[in-house]
Coordinates of C-alpha atoms in Angstrom, one line a residue:
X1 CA 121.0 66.1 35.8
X2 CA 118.8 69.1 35.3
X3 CA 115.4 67.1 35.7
X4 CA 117.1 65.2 38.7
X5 CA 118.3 67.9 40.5
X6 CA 114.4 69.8 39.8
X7 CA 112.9 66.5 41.0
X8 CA 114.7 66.9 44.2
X9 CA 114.0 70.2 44.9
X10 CA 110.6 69.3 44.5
X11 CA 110.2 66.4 46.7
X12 CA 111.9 68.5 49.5
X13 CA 108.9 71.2 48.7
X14 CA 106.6 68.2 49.4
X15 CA 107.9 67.0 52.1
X16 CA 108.2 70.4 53.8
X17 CA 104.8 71.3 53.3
X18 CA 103.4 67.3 54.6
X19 CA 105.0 68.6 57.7
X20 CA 103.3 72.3 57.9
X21 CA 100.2 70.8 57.8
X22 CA 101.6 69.0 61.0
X23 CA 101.5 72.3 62.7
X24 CA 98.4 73.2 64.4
X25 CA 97.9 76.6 65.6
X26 CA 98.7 77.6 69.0
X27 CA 96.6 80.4 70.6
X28 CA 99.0 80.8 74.0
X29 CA 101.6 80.4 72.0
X30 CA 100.7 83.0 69.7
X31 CA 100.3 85.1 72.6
X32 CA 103.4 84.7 73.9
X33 CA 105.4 85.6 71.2
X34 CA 103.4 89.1 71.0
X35 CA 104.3 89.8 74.6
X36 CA 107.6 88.6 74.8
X37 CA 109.2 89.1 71.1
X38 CA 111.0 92.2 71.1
X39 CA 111.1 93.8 67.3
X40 CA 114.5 95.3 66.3
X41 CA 115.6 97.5 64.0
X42 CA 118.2 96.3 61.6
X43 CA 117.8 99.9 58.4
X44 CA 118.6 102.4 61.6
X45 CA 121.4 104.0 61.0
X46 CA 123.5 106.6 63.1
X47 CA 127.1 108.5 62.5
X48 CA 129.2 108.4 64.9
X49 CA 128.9 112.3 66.3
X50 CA 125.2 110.8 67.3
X51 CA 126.6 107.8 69.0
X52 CA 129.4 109.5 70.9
X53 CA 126.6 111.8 72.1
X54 CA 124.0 108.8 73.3
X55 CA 127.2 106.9 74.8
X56 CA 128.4 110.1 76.7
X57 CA 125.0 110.9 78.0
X58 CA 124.5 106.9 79.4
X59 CA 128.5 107.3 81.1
X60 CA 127.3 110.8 82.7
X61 CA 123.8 109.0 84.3
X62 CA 125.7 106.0 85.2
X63 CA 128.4 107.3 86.7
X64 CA 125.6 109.8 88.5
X65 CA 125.5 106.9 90.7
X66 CA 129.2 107.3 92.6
X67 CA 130.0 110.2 94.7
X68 CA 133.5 110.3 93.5
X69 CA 134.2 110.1 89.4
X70 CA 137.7 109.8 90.7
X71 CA 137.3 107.0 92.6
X72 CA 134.9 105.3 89.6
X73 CA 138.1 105.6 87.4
X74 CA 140.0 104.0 90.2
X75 CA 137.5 101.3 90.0
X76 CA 137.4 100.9 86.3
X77 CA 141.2 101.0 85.6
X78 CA 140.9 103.7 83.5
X79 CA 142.3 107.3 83.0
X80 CA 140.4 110.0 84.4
X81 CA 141.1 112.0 81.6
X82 CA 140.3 109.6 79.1
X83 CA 136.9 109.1 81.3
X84 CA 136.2 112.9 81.0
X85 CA 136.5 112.4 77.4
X86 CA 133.8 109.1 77.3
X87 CA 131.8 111.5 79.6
X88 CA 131.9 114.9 76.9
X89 CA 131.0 112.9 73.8
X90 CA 134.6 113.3 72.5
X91 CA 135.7 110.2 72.7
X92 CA 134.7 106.2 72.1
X93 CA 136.8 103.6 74.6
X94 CA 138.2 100.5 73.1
X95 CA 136.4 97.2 72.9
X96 CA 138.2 95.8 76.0
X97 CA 137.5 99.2 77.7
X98 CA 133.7 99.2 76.6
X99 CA 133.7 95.3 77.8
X100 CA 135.1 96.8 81.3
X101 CA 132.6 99.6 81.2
X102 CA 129.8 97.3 80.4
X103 CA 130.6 94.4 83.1
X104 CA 131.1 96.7 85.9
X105 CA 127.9 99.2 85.3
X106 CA 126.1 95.6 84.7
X107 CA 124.7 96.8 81.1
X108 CA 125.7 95.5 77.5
X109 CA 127.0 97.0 74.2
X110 CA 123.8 98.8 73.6
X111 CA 124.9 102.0 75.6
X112 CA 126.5 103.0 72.9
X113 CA 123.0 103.2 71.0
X114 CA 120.1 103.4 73.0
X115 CA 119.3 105.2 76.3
X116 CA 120.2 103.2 78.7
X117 CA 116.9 103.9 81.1
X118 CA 115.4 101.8 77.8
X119 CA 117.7 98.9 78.2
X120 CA 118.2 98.2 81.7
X121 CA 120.2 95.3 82.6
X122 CA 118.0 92.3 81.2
X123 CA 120.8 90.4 81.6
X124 CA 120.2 89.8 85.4
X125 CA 118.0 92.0 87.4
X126 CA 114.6 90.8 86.7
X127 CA 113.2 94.4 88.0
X128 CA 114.2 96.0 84.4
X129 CA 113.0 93.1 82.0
X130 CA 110.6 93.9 79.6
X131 CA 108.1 92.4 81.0
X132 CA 107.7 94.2 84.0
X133 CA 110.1 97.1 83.7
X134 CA 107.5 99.9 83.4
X135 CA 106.0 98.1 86.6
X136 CA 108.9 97.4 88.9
X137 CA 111.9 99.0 87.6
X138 CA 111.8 102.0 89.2
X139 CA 112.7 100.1 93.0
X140 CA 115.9 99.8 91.3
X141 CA 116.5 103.4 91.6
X142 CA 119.5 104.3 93.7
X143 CA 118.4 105.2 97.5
X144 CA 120.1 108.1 98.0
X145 CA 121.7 108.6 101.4
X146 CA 119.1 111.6 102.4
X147 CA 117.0 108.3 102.2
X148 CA 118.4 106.3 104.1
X149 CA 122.3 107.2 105.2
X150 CA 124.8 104.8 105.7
X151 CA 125.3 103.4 109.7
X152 CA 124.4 101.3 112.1
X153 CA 120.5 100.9 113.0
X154 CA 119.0 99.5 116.0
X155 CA 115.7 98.2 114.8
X156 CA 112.8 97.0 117.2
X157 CA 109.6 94.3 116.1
X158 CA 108.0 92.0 118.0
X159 CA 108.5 88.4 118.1
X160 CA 106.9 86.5 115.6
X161 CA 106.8 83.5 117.8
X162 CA 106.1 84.9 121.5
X163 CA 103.5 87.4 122.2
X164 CA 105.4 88.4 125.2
X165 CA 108.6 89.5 123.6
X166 CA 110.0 91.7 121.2
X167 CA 113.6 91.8 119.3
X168 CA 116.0 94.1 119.9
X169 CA 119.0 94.0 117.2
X170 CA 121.7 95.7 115.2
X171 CA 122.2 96.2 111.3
X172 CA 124.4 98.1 109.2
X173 CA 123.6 100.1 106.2
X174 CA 125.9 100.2 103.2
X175 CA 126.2 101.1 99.9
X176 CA 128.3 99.3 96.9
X177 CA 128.1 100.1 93.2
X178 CA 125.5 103.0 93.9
X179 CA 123.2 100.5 95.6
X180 CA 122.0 100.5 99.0
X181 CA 122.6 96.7 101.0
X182 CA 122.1 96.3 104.5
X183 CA 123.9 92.7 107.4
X184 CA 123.4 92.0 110.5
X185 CA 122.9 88.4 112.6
X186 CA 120.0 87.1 114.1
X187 CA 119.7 86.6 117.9
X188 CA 121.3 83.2 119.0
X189 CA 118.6 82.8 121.5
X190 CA 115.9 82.8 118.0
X191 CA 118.5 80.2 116.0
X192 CA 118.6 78.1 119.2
X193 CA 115.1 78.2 119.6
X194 CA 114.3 77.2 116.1
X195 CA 117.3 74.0 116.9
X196 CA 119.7 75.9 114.5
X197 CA 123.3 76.4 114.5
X198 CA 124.2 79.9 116.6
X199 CA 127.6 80.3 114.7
X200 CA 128.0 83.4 113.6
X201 CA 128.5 82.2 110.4
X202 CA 124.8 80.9 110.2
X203 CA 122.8 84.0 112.1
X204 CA 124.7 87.2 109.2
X205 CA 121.3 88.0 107.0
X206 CA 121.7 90.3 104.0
X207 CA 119.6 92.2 101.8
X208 CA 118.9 94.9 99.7
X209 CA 116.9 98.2 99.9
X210 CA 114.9 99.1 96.9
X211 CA 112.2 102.4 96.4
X212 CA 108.7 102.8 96.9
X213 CA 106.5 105.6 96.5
X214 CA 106.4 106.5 99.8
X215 CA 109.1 104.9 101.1
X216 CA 111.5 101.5 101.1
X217 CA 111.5 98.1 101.1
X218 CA 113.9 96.0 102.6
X219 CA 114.4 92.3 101.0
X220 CA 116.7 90.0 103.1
X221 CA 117.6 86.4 104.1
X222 CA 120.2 84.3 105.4
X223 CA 122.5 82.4 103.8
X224 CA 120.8 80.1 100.9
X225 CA 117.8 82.3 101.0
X226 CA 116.9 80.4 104.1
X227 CA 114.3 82.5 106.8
X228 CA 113.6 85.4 104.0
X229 CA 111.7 88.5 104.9
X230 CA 110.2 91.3 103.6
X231 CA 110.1 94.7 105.1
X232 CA 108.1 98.0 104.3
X233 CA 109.8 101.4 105.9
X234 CA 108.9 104.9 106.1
X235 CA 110.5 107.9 107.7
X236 CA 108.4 109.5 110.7
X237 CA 109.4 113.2 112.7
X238 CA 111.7 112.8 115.2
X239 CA 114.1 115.2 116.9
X240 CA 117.2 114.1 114.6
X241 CA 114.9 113.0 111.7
X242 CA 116.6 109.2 112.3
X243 CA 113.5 106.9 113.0
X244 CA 111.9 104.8 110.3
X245 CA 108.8 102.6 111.2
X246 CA 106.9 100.3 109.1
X247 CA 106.5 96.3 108.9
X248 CA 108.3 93.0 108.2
X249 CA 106.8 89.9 107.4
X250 CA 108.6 86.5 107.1
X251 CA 108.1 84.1 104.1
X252 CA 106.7 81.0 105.6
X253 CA 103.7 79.1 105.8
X254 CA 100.7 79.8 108.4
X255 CA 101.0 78.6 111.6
X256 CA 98.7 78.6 115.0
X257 CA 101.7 79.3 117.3
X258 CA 103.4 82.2 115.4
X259 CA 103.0 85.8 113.2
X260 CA 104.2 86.1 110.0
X261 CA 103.8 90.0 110.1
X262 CA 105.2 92.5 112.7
X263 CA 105.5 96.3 113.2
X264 CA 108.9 96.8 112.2
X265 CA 111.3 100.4 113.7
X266 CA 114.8 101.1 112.9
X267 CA 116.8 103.8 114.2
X268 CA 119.6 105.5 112.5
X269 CA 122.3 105.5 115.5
X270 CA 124.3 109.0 115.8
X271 CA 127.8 108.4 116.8
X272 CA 130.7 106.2 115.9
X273 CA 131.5 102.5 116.2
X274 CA 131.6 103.2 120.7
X275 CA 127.4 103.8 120.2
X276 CA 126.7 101.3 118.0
X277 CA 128.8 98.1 119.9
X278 CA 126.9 99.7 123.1
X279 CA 123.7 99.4 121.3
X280 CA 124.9 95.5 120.3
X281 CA 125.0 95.2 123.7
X282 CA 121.7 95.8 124.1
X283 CA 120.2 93.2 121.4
X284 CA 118.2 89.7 122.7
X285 CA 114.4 89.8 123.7
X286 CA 113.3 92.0 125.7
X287 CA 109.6 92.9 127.5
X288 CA 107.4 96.1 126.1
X289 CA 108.5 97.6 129.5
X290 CA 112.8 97.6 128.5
X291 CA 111.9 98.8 124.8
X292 CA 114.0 101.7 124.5
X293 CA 111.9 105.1 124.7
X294 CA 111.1 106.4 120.9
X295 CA 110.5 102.7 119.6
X296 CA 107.9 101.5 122.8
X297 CA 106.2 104.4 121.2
X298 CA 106.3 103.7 117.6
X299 CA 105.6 99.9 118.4
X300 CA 102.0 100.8 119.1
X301 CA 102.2 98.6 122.4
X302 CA 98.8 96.9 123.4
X303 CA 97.3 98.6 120.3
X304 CA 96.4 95.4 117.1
X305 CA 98.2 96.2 114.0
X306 CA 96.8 97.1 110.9

């Protein structure tokens, strides 16, 4: 039984090896796994004073993100003084309360190990994977309302399809989960013209506002990532310090009878909901002559853009 037993042992040997020499070396291959295989360390070990500190400190920069820890424990379902606990180091939540923790702040299990700037949220936001983190991750850093406050904009460009014309419209800034978002519609006379539905339903665009270096971008589209733009935006003087100017482009192939980049101004409007639905008024096409005063001056009229 002995001999048997050695005899197959050793024909699985053979057998394995027959196929090794199957395997031809892969230099791309190879490659890849150096760039994308992440090492990780299985001898580290921690106590748990050290892990109550690194969980506390990832709560207290996470939680950075809310105005209100009162209204973040409102959010969470969880005791605000049990919070200030997770917050001190004192304390570690349960296993269903880290699993709520983790789901709403959009991380995983390893906040309670690692700092959490070096774990991002692989999971789904492409800007923090390893791969390009140290590239693009910092446009996922919150936009602070100094930035860019919540409100109603009007915003100004001209049209991408006639030379003659430029857009007058209305947006609205907001913020959920410490990020910044921004909606609005686009003009039924542009859906019409394009032979798409004007429903209201159809025309509401959304986006999100991200950092830059020396200033923000805007990424948006329309339902189904249908008629997506991007949008470049930086703060210029003005007498309430509420005009940003920049560009937007749309996404689409090159054309001989339209732009795919514009100059691109949105105005932070001061007042309440009266100003900005007398401003919504206002939105369609318009001629360089009805552009309202501050924007036909930012919008460069007659001048080629750059």
């Amino acid at each position: 039984m002995r001999r048997e037993s050695a005899s197959k042992s050793t024909l699985r040997l053979l057998l394995f090896l027959k196929k090794l020499r199957k395997v031809r070396f892969d230099p791309i291959k190879s490659l890849e796994t150096r760039f994308v295989q992440i090492p990780i360390e299985t001898n580290k070990t921690v106590n748990p004073v050290e892990l109550r500190s690194v969980f506390g400190a990832n709560l207290r920069k996470l939680a950075s993100r809310y105005p209100s820890v009162a209204g973040l424990c409102r959010e969470l379902g969880i005791n605000r003084t049990q919070f200030n606990r997770y917050l001190a180091a004192e304390s570690f939540p349960r296993p269903d309360v880290l699993h709520r923790i983790c789901l709403f702040f959009d991380v995983d299990a390893r906040i309670l190990l690692e700092p959490v700037d070096d774990i991002g949220t692989v999971g789904t936001d492409p800007f923090n994977h390893p791969a390009v983190k140290s590239y693009l991750g910092k446009t996922v850093e919150t936009v602070s309302e100094s930035e860019l406050p919540n409100g109603f904009y009007r915003f100004s460009r001209p049209s991408f399809v006639n030379d003659d014309l430029y857009v007058l419209g209305l947006m609205f800034v907001f913020r959920s989960e410490g990020r910044a978002f921004l909606r609005g519609y686009e003009l039924p006379e542009a859906m019409n013209d394009q032979g798409l539905p004007i429903s209201a339903y159809n025309r509401e665009f959304r986006g999100v506002i991200l950092k830059q270096e020396q200033g923000l971008v805007i990424l948006a589209a329309r339902r189904g990532a249908t008629t997506c733009s991007f949008s470049y935006l930086a703060r210029v003087p003005s007498f309430h310090n509420n005009f940003w100017e920049g560009y937007a482009t749309r996404t689409v192939t090159e054309s001989l009878t339209g732009h795919r980049v514009a100059r691109f101004v949105i105005e932070h409007i001061q007042g309440d909901w009266r100003a900005a639905r007398a401003v919504a008024r206002e939105s369609g096409f318009c001629s360089a002559k009805d552009l309202p005063g501050y924007h036909a001056r930012l919008m460069r009229v007659g001048q080629p853009f750059r």
